[in-house]
């Protein structure tokens, strides 16, 4: 049957709408690509001057004499804190963009988790911050990219320190389960609301509570990508007011 004029007009309208939708989708896709490219280039370019700045401030910070006037001393302390924050932000942006684009390869070796945990703790322990406790099977060996796993561990412990600063101890535990090692970081901080938990590992996601601290919402996304690329799992159990336990698994050496 031949379509009547009204039906033809309707069909044409439908085709036009479909075309507009496709164009819009393509436009959104190229906007997303542009954003990705911008983040990749900007974070890459920012790294060089920020690294130089950090090195210079560190020299001033370590070599400041006792005779330095209080004003200069305070300024150097402030510059040191700010340049450290800036370095984390730029590195997170750079890492997240490389991870999203899968632009790196894992360099796996066999290493003892306990030794890595101890190194991280020595580097993270700050007087006056919550006590860090290391527990469980510290002799367990894993086959993984040590630098990347260090990044995950440091990120999770730093988050616990950042979001649960005045609340007792932070327990880091390694457990040997069937074919995996499970590492958990438990704090007694504010916890995370159940409706926010499903989004916590998403790129740029931050809770309202989290927004009180500096951050881009990239740390947990970076952790999740690293663990996924190792064939492990990552998750969190949390109850508002009681604290959070972030955990991840890694294949045991040889599996
Ligand atoms: P950032 O710390 O830069 O905001 P993250 O990806 O590390 O980014 O964390 C995302 C959000 O998850 C944070 O903004 C914070 O709200 C929440 N969060 C992470 N760790 C904890 C924790 N230990 N306790 C409570 N909230 C947390």
XYZ file of N, CA and C and ligand atoms in Angstrom:
792
model
N 0.853 -1.196 0.000
C 0.000 0.000 0.000
C 0.888 1.245 0.000
N 0.443 2.201 -0.781
C 1.208 3.447 -0.842
C 0.877 4.296 0.391
N 1.891 4.909 1.007
C 1.643 5.728 2.194
C 0.934 7.014 1.794
N -0.045 7.423 2.610
C -0.688 8.698 2.283
C 0.202 9.848 2.740
N -0.225 11.041 2.396
C 0.631 12.221 2.614
C 0.987 12.426 4.095
N -0.024 12.197 4.964
C 0.187 12.393 6.398
C 1.216 11.386 6.922
N 1.067 10.125 6.474
C 1.997 9.075 6.910
C 3.421 9.374 6.429
N 3.483 9.882 5.176
C 4.825 10.217 4.638
C 5.492 11.310 5.449
N 4.675 12.321 5.840
C 5.224 13.432 6.635
C 5.733 12.929 7.991
N 4.934 12.024 8.581
C 5.306 11.461 9.882
C 6.620 10.672 9.791
N 6.687 9.896 8.699
C 7.898 9.070 8.483
C 9.129 9.954 8.318
N 8.950 11.048 7.577
C 10.072 11.977 7.338
C 10.519 12.597 8.670
N 9.502 12.953 9.510
C 9.812 13.562 10.807
C 10.620 12.590 11.669
N 10.185 11.310 11.640
C 10.890 10.286 12.430
C 12.334 10.142 11.970
N 12.511 10.135 10.625
C 13.871 10.000 10.069
C 14.728 11.181 10.493
N 14.115 12.411 10.483
C 14.865 13.613 10.887
C 15.294 13.526 12.348
N 14.373 13.060 13.211
C 14.688 12.956 14.636
C 15.832 11.962 14.837
N 15.756 10.831 14.129
C 16.807 9.803 14.261
C 18.157 10.369 13.842
N 18.138 11.148 12.741
C 19.385 11.757 12.243
C 19.954 12.724 13.279
N 19.054 13.559 13.859
C 19.502 14.532 14.869
C 20.135 13.819 16.068
N 19.477 12.700 16.474
C 19.987 11.923 17.620
C 21.398 11.415 17.334
N 21.601 10.878 16.111
C 22.926 10.344 15.749
C 23.962 11.459 15.779
N 23.585 12.616 15.192
C 24.534 13.741 15.174
C 24.887 14.184 16.582
N 23.847 14.235 17.456
C 24.064 14.653 18.845
C 25.005 13.684 19.558
N 24.779 12.374 19.323
C 25.619 11.356 19.967
C 27.076 11.519 19.508
N 27.228 11.750 18.171
C 28.595 11.914 17.642
C 29.259 13.156 18.231
N 28.447 14.226 18.364
C 28.954 15.469 18.920
C 29.424 15.244 20.360
N 28.568 14.521 21.164
C 28.934 14.243 22.557
C 30.202 13.417 22.641
N 30.311 12.445 21.735
C 31.475 11.561 21.723
C 32.748 12.350 21.434
N 32.650 13.282 20.447
C 33.869 14.032 20.137
C 34.187 15.032 21.253
N 33.138 15.535 21.956
C 33.402 16.398 23.119
C 34.139 15.628 24.200
N 33.691 14.368 24.428
C 34.337 13.517 25.432
C 35.785 13.246 25.057
N 35.990 12.947 23.753
C 37.361 12.687 23.291
C 38.235 13.916 23.485
N 37.659 15.088 23.156
C 38.414 16.336 23.321
C 38.788 16.544 24.777
N 37.810 16.246 25.674
C 38.082 16.420 27.101
C 39.223 15.490 27.542
N 39.146 14.224 27.093
C 40.206 13.256 27.432
C 41.571 13.749 26.958
N 41.598 14.230 25.688
C 42.868 14.700 25.125
C 43.395 15.888 25.902
N 42.466 16.803 26.254
C 42.890 17.996 26.985
C 43.511 17.601 28.332
N 42.829 16.690 29.055
C 43.338 16.267 30.367
C 44.703 15.605 30.204
N 44.832 14.762 29.162
C 46.105 14.057 28.949
C 47.236 15.053 28.684
N 46.987 16.012 27.779
C 48.045 16.973 27.423
C 48.343 17.909 28.592
N 47.268 18.458 29.201
C 47.478 19.427 30.285
C 48.228 18.787 31.450
N 47.812 17.568 31.859
C 48.467 16.960 33.027
C 49.915 16.606 32.688
N 50.166 16.185 31.452
C 51.529 15.854 31.040
C 52.407 17.102 31.070
N 51.883 18.203 30.527
C 52.660 19.454 30.482
C 52.883 20.045 31.869
N 51.882 19.861 32.760
C 52.008 20.436 34.106
C 53.032 19.698 34.958
N 53.248 18.424 34.646
C 54.129 17.608 35.491
C 55.565 18.159 35.559
N 56.103 18.599 34.432
C 57.505 19.047 34.424
C 57.725 20.262 35.333
N 56.977 21.374 35.136
C 57.213 22.515 36.050
C 56.876 22.204 37.500
N 55.851 21.385 37.728
C 55.480 21.079 39.118
C 56.595 20.269 39.788
N 57.210 19.344 39.036
C 58.300 18.548 39.607
C 59.488 19.453 39.946
N 59.786 20.399 39.044
C 60.909 21.318 39.295
C 60.617 22.190 40.522
N 59.374 22.678 40.593
C 58.957 23.517 41.717
C 59.077 22.743 43.029
N 58.627 21.493 43.011
C 58.665 20.667 44.221
C 60.115 20.463 44.675
N 60.997 20.194 43.717
C 62.403 19.971 44.059
C 62.986 21.237 44.702
N 62.689 22.405 44.097
C 63.229 23.664 44.613
C 62.702 23.946 46.021
N 61.397 23.754 46.222
C 60.814 24.030 47.542
C 61.377 23.064 48.581
N 61.599 21.811 48.159
C 62.140 20.828 49.099
C 63.540 21.209 49.571
N 64.342 21.725 48.630
C 65.694 22.156 49.005
C 65.591 23.273 50.047
N 64.738 24.262 49.774
C 64.556 25.364 50.733
C 64.057 24.835 52.072
N 63.120 23.892 52.012
C 62.494 23.348 53.220
C 63.511 22.612 54.089
N 64.372 21.793 53.449
C 65.321 21.009 54.256
C 66.518 21.848 54.695
N 66.808 22.926 53.964
C 68.005 23.698 54.319
C 67.713 24.985 55.072
N 66.477 25.131 55.527
C 66.200 26.386 56.233
C 66.912 26.357 57.589
N 67.679 27.380 57.846
C 68.459 27.418 59.088
C 67.601 27.851 60.265
N 68.129 27.683 61.472
C 67.402 28.074 62.683
C 67.207 29.589 62.763
N 68.137 30.280 62.073
C 68.104 31.751 62.177
C 67.063 32.391 61.247
N 66.347 31.537 60.478
C 65.383 32.103 59.518
C 64.233 32.826 60.237
N 63.880 34.049 59.801
C 62.783 34.767 60.462
C 61.472 33.972 60.342
N 60.585 34.081 61.372
C 59.361 33.269 61.393
C 58.511 33.430 60.129
N 58.454 34.640 59.575
C 57.606 34.856 58.399
C 58.067 33.986 57.226
N 59.389 34.010 56.967
C 59.933 33.184 55.876
C 59.722 31.700 56.160
N 59.956 31.332 57.435
C 59.803 29.927 57.831
C 58.369 29.457 57.536
N 57.392 30.283 57.940
C 55.982 29.918 57.710
C 55.665 29.819 56.227
N 56.243 30.737 55.451
C 55.975 30.733 54.013
C 56.517 29.468 53.355
N 57.736 29.070 53.790
C 58.328 27.854 53.215
C 57.490 26.629 53.592
N 57.030 26.600 54.856
C 56.170 25.478 55.291
C 54.916 25.420 54.434
N 54.311 26.587 54.202
C 53.070 26.655 53.424
C 53.320 26.248 51.965
N 54.446 26.753 51.410
C 54.782 26.417 50.023
C 55.012 24.916 49.891
N 55.648 24.322 50.892
C 55.925 22.893 50.860
C 54.626 22.087 50.873
N 53.685 22.470 51.766
C 52.394 21.764 51.836
C 51.641 21.919 50.523
N 51.621 23.124 49.974
C 50.857 23.384 48.744
C 51.450 22.653 47.555
N 52.788 22.650 47.474
C 53.401 22.005 46.315
C 53.194 20.484 46.388
N 53.130 19.944 47.614
C 52.846 18.516 47.753
C 51.437 18.195 47.280
N 50.465 19.030 47.677
C 49.075 18.829 47.240
C 48.981 18.926 45.723
N 49.638 19.954 45.174
C 49.622 20.182 43.729
C 50.200 18.963 42.992
N 51.287 18.412 43.538
C 51.906 17.244 42.911
C 50.924 16.070 42.887
N 50.231 15.831 44.022
C 49.254 14.737 44.054
C 48.167 14.943 43.015
N 47.645 16.186 42.931
C 46.547 16.465 42.014
C 46.974 16.219 40.564
N 48.141 16.761 40.205
C 48.615 16.631 38.819
C 48.918 15.165 38.505
N 49.548 14.465 39.453
C 49.849 13.054 39.212
C 48.583 12.220 39.075
N 47.567 12.521 39.912
C 46.300 11.780 39.818
C 45.647 11.998 38.461
N 45.642 13.256 38.004
C 45.045 13.568 36.694
C 45.766 12.796 35.594
N 47.098 12.806 35.665
C 47.921 12.143 34.657
C 47.699 10.624 34.682
N 47.742 10.045 35.894
C 47.580 8.588 36.023
C 46.200 8.153 35.556
N 45.154 8.901 35.982
C 43.793 8.508 35.621
C 43.622 8.538 34.108
N 44.229 9.525 33.469
C 44.051 9.630 32.023
C 44.811 8.502 31.304
N 45.982 8.131 31.831
C 46.720 7.014 31.213
C 46.018 5.683 31.449
N 45.446 5.534 32.663
C 44.749 4.281 32.966
C 43.507 4.133 32.101
N 42.765 5.257 31.948
C 41.544 5.207 31.143
C 41.876 4.841 29.702
N 43.023 5.329 29.215
C 43.396 5.060 27.821
C 44.197 3.756 27.692
N 44.371 3.058 28.842
C 45.164 1.799 28.889
C 46.549 1.998 28.279
N 47.163 3.156 28.575
C 48.448 3.482 27.945
C 49.628 3.129 28.840
N 49.640 1.944 29.397
C 50.811 1.522 30.151
C 50.768 0.011 30.287
N 51.927 -0.578 30.603
C 51.943 -2.026 30.822
C 52.354 -2.293 32.264
N 51.825 -3.367 32.820
C 52.186 -3.718 34.194
C 53.569 -4.348 34.192
N 54.368 -3.966 35.182
C 55.694 -4.603 35.314
C 55.663 -5.487 36.546
N 55.321 -6.763 36.314
C 55.075 -7.650 37.455
C 56.338 -8.338 37.964
N 56.451 -8.445 39.272
C 57.515 -9.227 39.910
C 56.885 -9.930 41.119
N 57.650 -10.841 41.724
C 57.167 -11.480 42.952
C 57.699 -10.668 44.133
N 56.823 -10.290 45.048
C 57.310 -9.555 46.229
C 56.437 -9.853 47.449
N 57.027 -9.592 48.627
C 56.294 -9.838 49.877
C 55.464 -8.616 50.239
N 54.190 -8.870 50.479
C 53.295 -7.752 50.798
C 53.681 -7.038 52.083
N 54.121 -7.828 53.065
C 54.469 -7.259 54.371
C 55.539 -6.191 54.237
N 56.552 -6.477 53.400
C 57.656 -5.526 53.221
C 57.134 -4.236 52.591
N 56.241 -4.392 51.602
C 55.672 -3.211 50.939
C 54.841 -2.395 51.934
N 54.038 -3.130 52.745
C 53.192 -2.438 53.720
C 54.060 -1.648 54.700
N 55.182 -2.252 55.119
C 56.063 -1.589 56.080
C 56.644 -0.302 55.469
N 57.095 -0.413 54.196
C 57.643 0.777 53.519
C 56.605 1.899 53.462
N 55.370 1.522 53.081
C 54.299 2.531 52.965
C 54.046 3.174 54.322
N 54.050 2.349 55.377
C 53.756 2.859 56.707
C 54.826 3.846 57.160
N 56.099 3.490 56.884
C 57.182 4.380 57.306
C 57.013 5.739 56.653
N 56.531 5.697 55.407
C 56.407 6.923 54.645
C 55.156 7.712 55.046
N 54.113 6.966 55.509
C 52.837 7.632 55.804
C 52.672 8.087 57.263
N 53.443 7.449 58.165
C 53.236 7.739 59.588
C 53.538 9.205 59.905
N 52.519 9.876 60.433
C 52.709 11.289 60.799
C 52.341 11.425 62.271
N 53.192 12.063 63.080
C 52.847 12.188 64.493
C 51.527 12.932 64.654
N 50.701 12.486 65.586
C 49.432 13.164 65.831
C 48.294 12.666 64.964
N 48.628 11.876 63.932
C 47.572 11.310 63.073
C 47.133 9.987 63.681
N 46.067 9.337 63.194
C 45.672 8.070 63.809
C 46.773 7.019 63.703
N 46.738 6.101 64.676
C 47.754 5.048 64.715
C 47.516 4.067 63.559
N 48.601 3.641 62.911
C 48.470 2.666 61.818
C 48.881 1.299 62.339
N 48.035 0.281 62.142
C 48.357 -1.073 62.594
C 48.446 -2.015 61.398
N 49.437 -2.897 61.431
C 49.626 -3.848 60.339
C 49.344 -5.240 60.902
N 48.476 -6.006 60.253
C 48.097 -7.296 60.829
C 48.024 -8.376 59.766
N 47.921 -9.622 60.225
C 47.625 -10.736 59.319
C 48.855 -11.409 58.758
N 48.676 -11.993 57.563
C 49.722 -12.815 56.953
C 50.700 -11.928 56.173
N 51.698 -11.425 56.887
C 52.600 -10.459 56.264
C 53.677 -11.120 55.410
N 53.755 -12.444 55.472
C 54.788 -13.124 54.676
C 54.257 -13.494 53.282
N 52.951 -13.249 53.052
C 52.338 -13.624 51.770
C 53.058 -12.956 50.600
N 53.257 -13.748 49.543
C 53.904 -13.202 48.341
C 52.869 -13.037 47.228
N 53.021 -11.967 46.454
C 52.126 -11.785 45.306
C 52.957 -11.563 44.047
N 52.316 -11.774 42.905
C 52.956 -11.528 41.614
C 52.207 -10.346 41.005
N 52.821 -9.167 41.099
C 52.088 -7.960 40.686
C 53.077 -6.844 40.400
N 52.549 -5.699 39.929
C 53.374 -4.514 39.695
C 53.514 -3.788 41.040
N 54.697 -3.889 41.641
C 54.884 -3.404 43.017
C 54.583 -1.911 43.163
N 55.061 -1.106 42.193
C 54.849 0.347 42.258
C 53.367 0.684 42.242
N 52.626 -0.068 41.383
C 51.189 0.214 41.253
C 50.426 -0.217 42.516
N 50.840 -1.369 43.098
C 50.157 -1.837 44.310
C 50.481 -0.897 45.476
N 51.696 -0.378 45.469
C 52.065 0.614 46.487
C 51.139 1.835 46.363
N 50.897 2.234 45.110
C 50.034 3.399 44.861
C 48.623 3.153 45.429
N 48.106 1.917 45.245
C 46.769 1.573 45.745
C 46.765 1.630 47.275
N 47.758 0.984 47.878
C 47.835 0.919 49.337
C 47.963 2.322 49.942
N 48.861 3.122 49.363
C 49.072 4.490 49.865
C 47.776 5.296 49.731
N 47.109 5.154 48.592
C 45.856 5.872 48.357
C 44.799 5.526 49.407
N 44.641 4.221 49.682
C 43.602 3.803 50.635
C 43.946 4.240 52.056
N 45.234 4.106 52.423
C 45.617 4.516 53.791
C 45.523 6.041 53.910
N 45.961 6.739 52.856
C 45.878 8.213 52.906
C 44.428 8.681 53.008
N 43.525 8.003 52.319
C 42.100 8.359 52.423
C 41.605 8.144 53.850
N 42.021 7.015 54.453
C 41.598 6.728 55.835
C 42.107 7.832 56.762
N 43.363 8.253 56.556
C 43.941 9.314 57.391
C 43.211 10.635 57.129
N 42.909 10.870 55.840
C 42.302 12.142 55.415
C 40.857 12.273 55.914
N 40.079 11.180 55.770
C 38.650 11.281 56.099
C 38.326 10.829 57.516
N 39.281 10.166 58.197
C 39.030 9.722 59.575
C 40.213 10.117 60.448
N 40.540 11.413 60.507
C 41.802 11.810 61.126
C 41.886 11.605 62.643
N 40.770 11.803 63.351
C 40.889 11.821 64.825
C 40.192 10.626 65.461
N 40.201 9.503 64.772
C 39.340 8.421 65.248
C 40.103 7.115 65.439
N 40.967 7.114 66.426
C 41.611 5.862 66.829
C 42.567 5.308 65.812
N 42.416 4.014 65.527
C 43.427 3.330 64.721
C 42.939 3.052 63.295
N 43.916 2.858 62.417
C 43.622 2.397 61.064
C 44.294 1.028 60.936
N 43.486 0.002 60.663
C 44.051 -1.354 60.578
C 44.236 -1.758 59.128
N 45.455 -2.168 58.796
C 45.718 -2.690 57.447
C 46.008 -4.172 57.615
N 45.226 -4.995 56.934
C 45.287 -6.434 57.171
C 45.504 -7.192 55.868
N 46.406 -8.174 55.887
C 46.590 -9.042 54.721
C 46.126 -10.440 55.108
N 45.267 -11.046 54.287
C 44.777 -12.401 54.580
C 44.962 -13.276 53.367
N 45.479 -14.468 53.613
C 45.639 -15.439 52.530
C 44.328 -16.199 52.419
N 43.595 -16.024 51.316
C 42.369 -16.796 51.116
C 42.674 -17.760 49.978
N 41.725 -18.599 49.592
C 42.014 -19.674 48.632
C 43.086 -19.349 47.591
N 42.706 -18.623 46.516
C 43.689 -18.314 45.467
C 44.112 -16.854 45.454
N 43.660 -16.141 46.463
C 43.950 -14.704 46.468
C 44.470 -14.244 47.826
N 45.133 -13.089 47.784
C 45.467 -12.390 49.024
C 44.480 -11.234 49.109
N 43.883 -11.072 50.286
C 42.927 -9.971 50.464
C 43.545 -8.961 51.412
N 43.630 -7.730 50.938
C 44.215 -6.667 51.767
C 43.088 -5.701 52.123
N 42.959 -5.373 53.407
C 41.899 -4.440 53.783
C 42.448 -3.285 54.617
N 41.812 -2.146 54.445
C 42.180 -0.933 55.201
C 40.923 -0.467 55.931
N 40.970 -0.565 57.266
C 39.759 -0.298 58.053
C 39.933 0.961 58.895
N 38.975 1.880 58.769
C 39.032 3.072 59.624
C 37.758 3.188 60.448
N 37.801 4.048 61.460
C 36.604 4.250 62.304
C 36.080 5.665 62.082
N 36.143 6.120 60.850
C 35.751 7.485 60.500
C 34.263 7.642 60.249
N 33.895 8.644 59.451
C 32.472 8.988 59.267
C 31.681 7.971 58.453
N 32.372 7.087 57.713
C 31.663 6.129 56.866
C 31.086 6.780 55.619
N 30.409 5.970 54.804
C 29.867 6.465 53.533
C 28.396 6.032 53.446
N 27.537 6.940 53.021
C 26.100 6.631 52.957
C 25.832 5.518 51.938
N 24.861 4.610 52.235
C 24.607 3.471 51.332
C 24.309 3.899 49.900
N 23.594 5.050 49.715
C 23.241 5.471 48.346
C 24.473 5.967 47.576
N 25.572 6.281 48.289
C 26.768 6.775 47.606
C 27.766 5.652 47.319
N 27.603 4.534 48.063
C 28.563 3.429 47.915
C 28.708 2.920 46.480
N 27.593 2.745 45.717
C 27.761 2.207 44.356
C 28.585 3.107 43.437
N 28.736 4.386 43.808
C 29.431 5.333 42.916
C 30.873 5.607 43.328
N 31.276 5.054 44.466
C 32.503 5.500 45.123
C 33.776 5.287 44.286
N 33.766 4.275 43.394
C 34.969 4.015 42.586
C 34.893 4.684 41.204
N 33.836 5.488 40.989
C 33.686 6.134 39.671
C 34.603 7.342 39.557
N 35.015 7.606 38.318
C 35.908 8.738 38.068
C 35.226 10.061 38.430
N 35.891 10.909 39.147
C 35.456 12.245 39.603
C 34.392 12.225 40.691
N 34.003 11.028 41.195
C 32.956 11.018 42.230
C 33.516 11.425 43.591
N 32.830 12.351 44.247
C 33.184 12.744 45.611
C 31.907 12.870 46.425
N 31.932 12.485 47.700
C 30.744 12.672 48.524
C 30.750 14.112 49.047
N 29.618 14.538 49.614
C 29.544 15.903 50.168
C 30.587 16.079 51.260
N 30.707 15.022 52.101
C 31.702 15.006 53.173
C 33.111 15.188 52.631
N 33.364 14.453 51.524
C 34.683 14.454 50.909
C 35.063 15.824 50.378
N 34.051 16.587 49.956
C 34.311 17.878 49.326
C 34.957 18.871 50.292
N 34.948 18.539 51.605
C 35.605 19.429 52.572
C 37.127 19.347 52.438
N 37.621 18.289 51.786
C 39.065 18.074 51.625
C 39.465 18.313 50.169
N 40.772 18.578 49.957
C 41.242 18.737 48.573
C 41.150 17.393 47.865
N 40.802 17.406 46.601
C 40.772 16.151 45.850
C 40.005 16.307 44.562
N 40.188 15.353 43.680
C 39.512 15.406 42.382
C 38.576 14.215 42.207
N 38.491 13.368 43.221
C 37.664 12.164 43.086
C 38.288 11.170 42.132
N 39.617 11.115 42.106
C 40.302 10.209 41.174
C 41.006 9.060 41.878
N 41.321 9.237 43.168
C 42.122 8.238 43.884
C 41.527 6.836 43.820
N 40.242 6.721 44.174
C 39.622 5.391 44.211
C 39.426 4.826 42.801
N 39.184 5.714 41.845
C 39.073 5.265 40.436
C 40.403 4.654 39.994
N 41.500 5.337 40.345
C 42.838 4.834 39.984
C 43.075 3.470 40.653
N 42.726 3.369 41.940
C 42.887 2.083 42.649
C 42.109 0.983 41.931
N 40.845 1.275 41.601
C 39.984 0.251 40.976
C 40.553 -0.193 39.637
N 41.028 0.769 38.827
C 41.589 0.416 37.509
C 42.829 -0.459 37.673
N 43.708 -0.104 38.613
C 44.945 -0.877 38.819
C 44.600 -2.311 39.249
N 43.679 -2.435 40.190
C 43.343 -3.783 40.693
C 42.647 -4.600 39.596
N 41.743 -3.962 38.847
C 41.059 -4.678 37.750
C 42.081 -5.199 36.753
N 43.083 -4.365 36.430
C 44.065 -4.778 35.424
C 44.985 -5.883 35.950
N 44.987 -6.093 37.265
C 45.736 -7.216 37.843
C 44.863 -8.470 37.951
N 43.608 -8.363 37.542
C 42.697 -9.506 37.659
C 42.167 -9.675 39.076
N 42.249 -8.638 39.890
C 41.736 -8.718 41.261
C 40.388 -8.017 41.393
N 39.898 -7.964 42.632
C 38.629 -7.285 42.890
C 38.855 -6.211 43.947
N 38.002 -5.202 43.920
C 38.116 -4.128 44.915
C 36.719 -3.801 45.419
N 36.610 -3.429 46.690
C 35.279 -3.107 47.217
C 35.378 -2.364 48.532
N 34.209 -2.050 49.066
C 34.170 -1.323 50.341
C 32.936 -1.735 51.127
N 33.115 -1.852 52.447
C 31.967 -2.024 53.337
C 31.987 -0.827 54.262
N 30.838 -0.184 54.411
C 30.858 1.041 55.197
C 29.506 1.292 55.845
N 29.562 1.894 57.033
C 28.328 2.261 57.712
C 28.505 3.673 58.261
N 27.558 4.573 57.920
C 27.714 5.943 58.405
C 27.873 5.980 59.929
N 28.850 6.724 60.377
C 29.093 6.869 61.817
C 29.985 5.787 62.406
N 30.165 4.682 61.657
C 30.940 3.562 62.235
C 32.294 3.381 61.561
N 32.428 3.810 60.318
C 33.716 3.654 59.620
C 33.595 2.882 58.322
N 34.727 2.725 57.664
C 34.752 2.070 56.348
C 35.875 1.046 56.299
N 35.645 -0.025 55.549
C 36.712 -0.976 55.269
C 36.839 -1.107 53.759
N 37.908 -0.567 53.211
C 38.200 -0.727 51.789
C 39.064 -1.979 51.649
N 38.789 -2.807 50.638
C 39.571 -4.040 50.466
C 39.857 -4.286 48.989
N 40.909 -5.049 48.721
C 41.164 -5.513 47.355
C 41.833 -6.871 47.398
N 41.723 -7.603 46.303
C 42.362 -8.919 46.248
C 43.379 -8.939 45.117
N 44.386 -9.794 45.290
C 45.399 -10.004 44.250
C 45.618 -11.493 44.107
N 45.864 -11.957 42.893
C 46.135 -13.379 42.740
C 47.407 -13.749 43.519
N 47.388 -14.906 44.166
C 48.573 -15.372 44.897
C 49.659 -15.691 43.875
N 50.922 -15.521 44.273
C 52.054 -15.852 43.391
C 51.886 -17.248 42.806
N 51.928 -17.351 41.490
C 51.866 -18.660 40.842
C 50.487 -19.021 40.323
N 49.429 -18.234 40.663
C 48.095 -18.566 40.134
C 47.748 -17.679 38.947
P 39.225 12.328 46.671
O 39.821 11.889 47.986
O 40.170 13.080 45.817
O 37.921 13.010 46.833
P 38.850 9.503 46.126
O 38.532 8.833 44.843
O 40.060 9.041 46.862
O 38.927 11.032 45.789
O 37.608 9.354 47.080
C 36.296 9.610 46.581
C 35.367 9.973 47.715
O 35.159 8.827 48.554
C 35.932 11.040 48.641
O 35.597 12.322 48.191
C 35.264 10.725 49.971
O 34.011 11.366 50.013
C 34.989 9.227 49.909
N 35.944 8.456 50.733
C 37.083 7.853 50.311
N 37.702 7.212 51.320
C 36.928 7.408 52.421
C 37.015 6.982 53.802
N 38.030 6.219 54.246
N 36.007 7.368 54.641
C 34.977 8.126 54.201
N 34.834 8.562 52.914
C 35.795 8.206 52.045
